[in-house]
Amino acid sequence: MGRLPGGGLAKGLAVTLRTMTRRTITRQYPEVQPDLPPRSRGVIALLEENCTVCMLCARECPDWCIYIDSHKETLAAETTGGRARTRNVLDRFAIDFALCMYCGICIEVCPFDALFWTPEFEYAEYDINELTHEKDRLREWMWTVPPPQANDALAEPPKEVATAEKAAARAAGSAARAGSAARATGPAARTAGPAARTATSDADAAGPAARADGPTPRTARETPPEQGGPSS
């Protein structure tokens, strides 16, 4: 059986008519803000206190859109005779969001948790050059970072948590074994205690007798034999 002419057009018009009779659910943005997923990638925020200027984020960025400037500062010794130490001071931290592709590599490789995702997305500009935001603006976005989500009950525990739990279990096992060994040797030590005290008392009692039985002092000095002179 062949197709009826105009069947596709009729189906399309039917879909249009069904949609026209439904109530619209359009949100009036910006008066009504959208409900974003918890892990939305809006913009990158910076916690300057955690940044050590290790440059790892800038080196790993595939777009080279992170710009960092710093200088070294010498700190005086905290104790007498100690050595002065140097530290890196962050001068500039900027991200060019005109180049950023929101891959999240910089956030993943940061070893000190200085970069975070925030769901903030209203940072459009009329000039593309103004999409390079400095550390002050990145700092303002830090306060919009949502709290971390709870771990999934069916997911595997993070490797850091598993490693810490294994180390705590090993430490608890070592402490338990040491306590068992101490309890096992306790009765023997208590049993040997009276015997040791008895032996000490016997030694103290025998002390005067041993001193009395010591070598007898000489009462007369031995005189050498007289040498015989020539006979008269």
XYZ file of C-alpha atoms in Angstrom:
232
model
C 0.000 0.000 0.000
C 1.537 3.311 -1.045
C 1.816 6.437 1.025
C -0.976 8.908 0.957
C 0.025 12.216 -0.577
C 0.456 14.893 2.070
C 0.677 12.414 4.991
C 3.926 13.873 6.310
C 2.503 17.390 6.210
C -0.539 16.252 8.139
C 1.608 14.669 10.858
C 3.669 17.826 11.202
C 0.579 19.991 11.513
C -0.807 17.610 14.139
C 2.318 18.017 16.266
C 2.068 21.802 15.902
C -1.581 21.822 16.962
C -0.865 19.651 20.031
C 1.969 21.942 21.094
C -0.158 25.063 20.645
C -2.773 23.755 23.055
C -0.285 23.076 25.882
C 0.678 25.567 28.555
C 4.096 27.127 28.030
C 6.771 26.585 30.688
C 9.219 29.227 29.545
C 11.211 30.771 32.404
C 11.428 34.520 32.305
C 15.190 34.907 32.530
C 16.780 36.955 34.093
C 13.902 37.542 36.482
C 13.735 33.776 37.104
C 17.136 32.133 37.478
C 17.611 28.644 35.998
C 18.057 25.593 38.212
C 21.568 24.465 37.384
C 22.968 20.997 38.101
C 25.215 20.776 41.181
C 28.368 20.209 39.110
C 27.796 22.929 36.514
C 30.939 24.358 34.942
C 30.250 28.053 34.914
C 33.495 29.857 35.679
C 36.753 29.163 37.509
C 37.305 30.755 40.923
C 40.653 31.329 42.668
C 41.500 30.960 46.364
C 44.661 33.037 46.461
C 45.762 31.896 49.933
C 46.229 28.326 48.675
C 48.212 29.237 45.566
C 51.966 28.519 45.825
C 52.815 29.703 42.290
C 53.906 26.217 41.273
C 52.825 27.047 37.667
C 51.391 23.562 37.227
C 47.992 24.828 36.060
C 49.544 27.151 33.473
C 51.818 24.405 32.115
C 49.015 21.842 31.821
C 46.460 24.207 30.234
C 45.957 23.043 26.619
C 44.848 26.542 25.521
C 47.541 28.472 27.396
C 44.911 30.854 28.727
C 46.311 31.190 32.281
C 48.779 34.000 32.968
C 50.797 34.023 36.214
C 53.395 36.515 37.465
C 55.236 36.267 40.782
C 58.348 37.262 42.666
C 60.451 35.763 45.456
C 60.419 37.147 48.975
C 63.016 36.444 51.671
C 61.699 35.746 55.164
C 63.860 36.298 58.229
C 64.818 33.353 60.421
C 62.205 32.595 63.068
C 64.728 31.267 65.600
C 68.186 32.328 66.697
C 70.775 30.742 64.469
C 68.159 29.654 61.911
C 68.377 30.213 58.179
C 66.317 32.699 56.214
C 63.944 31.132 53.690
C 62.339 32.322 50.485
C 58.789 31.988 49.236
C 56.914 32.815 46.035
C 54.480 35.721 46.161
C 51.650 35.835 43.618
C 51.522 39.119 41.674
C 49.119 38.257 38.880
C 46.749 35.385 38.157
C 44.508 35.881 35.135
C 42.389 33.589 32.966
C 41.351 34.462 29.419
C 37.865 33.009 29.161
C 37.786 33.853 25.459
C 40.304 31.012 25.010
C 39.260 28.716 27.863
C 37.458 25.569 26.756
C 36.322 24.624 30.296
C 38.096 21.283 30.315
C 38.864 21.509 34.055
C 42.456 20.272 33.758
C 43.800 23.216 35.764
C 41.440 22.411 38.618
C 42.325 18.720 38.585
C 46.108 19.189 38.592
C 46.224 21.910 41.275
C 47.938 20.185 44.242
C 46.789 22.725 46.846
C 43.082 23.230 45.972
C 43.429 26.828 44.805
C 41.027 26.545 41.825
C 37.342 25.616 41.954
C 34.355 25.356 39.643
C 31.510 27.761 40.343
C 28.076 27.746 38.656
C 28.311 31.494 37.987
C 27.798 32.108 34.267
C 26.794 35.753 33.936
C 30.121 37.264 32.906
C 29.511 38.104 29.250
C 31.195 41.211 27.866
C 30.719 43.350 24.752
C 34.475 43.430 24.141
C 36.363 40.155 23.826
C 39.422 41.704 25.448
C 37.457 42.179 28.656
C 36.997 38.409 29.053
C 40.481 38.200 30.608
C 39.678 38.347 34.314
C 42.309 39.058 36.945
C 42.709 37.491 40.388
C 40.463 40.049 42.086
C 37.488 39.044 39.945
C 38.339 35.357 40.303
C 38.432 35.895 44.073
C 34.903 37.344 44.040
C 33.612 34.218 42.327
C 35.137 32.085 45.083
C 32.210 32.871 47.388
C 29.743 31.366 44.898
C 31.358 27.918 44.985
C 28.752 25.407 46.248
C 29.597 22.917 49.007
C 30.842 19.515 47.821
C 28.321 16.805 47.168
C 28.081 13.758 49.388
C 29.690 10.613 48.022
C 27.456 8.096 46.304
C 26.636 5.249 48.684
C 27.240 2.663 45.926
C 30.475 4.209 44.647
C 33.941 3.064 45.599
C 35.578 5.123 48.350
C 38.243 7.603 47.230
C 41.742 6.174 47.189
C 42.924 8.764 49.719
C 40.259 7.659 52.193
C 41.015 3.969 51.592
C 44.743 4.551 52.153
C 44.093 6.457 55.388
C 41.758 3.736 56.673
C 44.358 1.029 55.939
C 47.058 3.001 57.759
C 44.756 3.510 60.763
C 43.920 -0.215 60.818
C 47.616 -1.146 60.747
C 48.376 1.283 63.588
C 45.495 -0.090 65.663
C 46.677 -3.667 65.067
C 50.232 -2.808 66.122
C 48.962 -1.130 69.293
C 46.771 -4.137 70.110
C 49.660 -6.562 69.648
C 51.928 -4.432 71.840
C 49.258 -4.335 74.556
C 48.801 -8.116 74.431
C 52.555 -8.663 74.738
C 52.724 -6.285 77.711
C 49.865 -8.099 79.467
C 51.488 -11.483 78.804
C 54.829 -10.455 80.314
C 53.220 -8.711 83.295
C 52.621 -11.816 85.567
C 56.164 -13.091 84.984
C 57.598 -9.745 85.988
C 55.421 -9.658 89.119
C 56.483 -13.233 90.029
C 60.147 -12.407 89.588
C 59.783 -9.295 91.700
C 59.674 -10.951 95.205
C 62.560 -13.273 94.287
C 64.659 -10.330 93.217
C 63.804 -8.467 96.404
C 64.686 -11.580 98.489
C 68.028 -11.917 96.708
C 68.746 -8.256 97.370
C 67.874 -8.642 101.068
C 70.156 -11.697 101.331
C 72.968 -9.739 99.704
C 72.440 -6.854 102.147
C 72.429 -9.253 105.130
C 75.584 -10.964 103.917
C 77.333 -7.656 103.426
C 78.592 -7.138 107.056
C 79.674 -10.774 107.315
C 81.553 -10.485 104.062
C 83.233 -7.360 105.303
C 84.066 -9.090 108.636
C 85.553 -12.068 106.819
C 87.802 -9.835 104.783
C 91.621 -10.080 104.824
C 93.228 -9.736 108.271
C 95.338 -6.613 108.584
C 98.989 -7.090 109.311
C 99.937 -6.174 112.889
C 103.710 -6.313 112.562
C 105.872 -5.078 109.796
C 108.049 -7.711 108.306
C 111.662 -6.769 108.776
C 114.232 -7.805 106.244
C 116.854 -10.291 107.530
C 120.013 -8.776 108.894
C 122.945 -9.057 106.647
C 125.879 -10.705 108.297
C 129.065 -8.632 108.531
C 132.657 -9.872 108.366
C 133.615 -12.097 111.250
C 135.815 -10.568 113.915
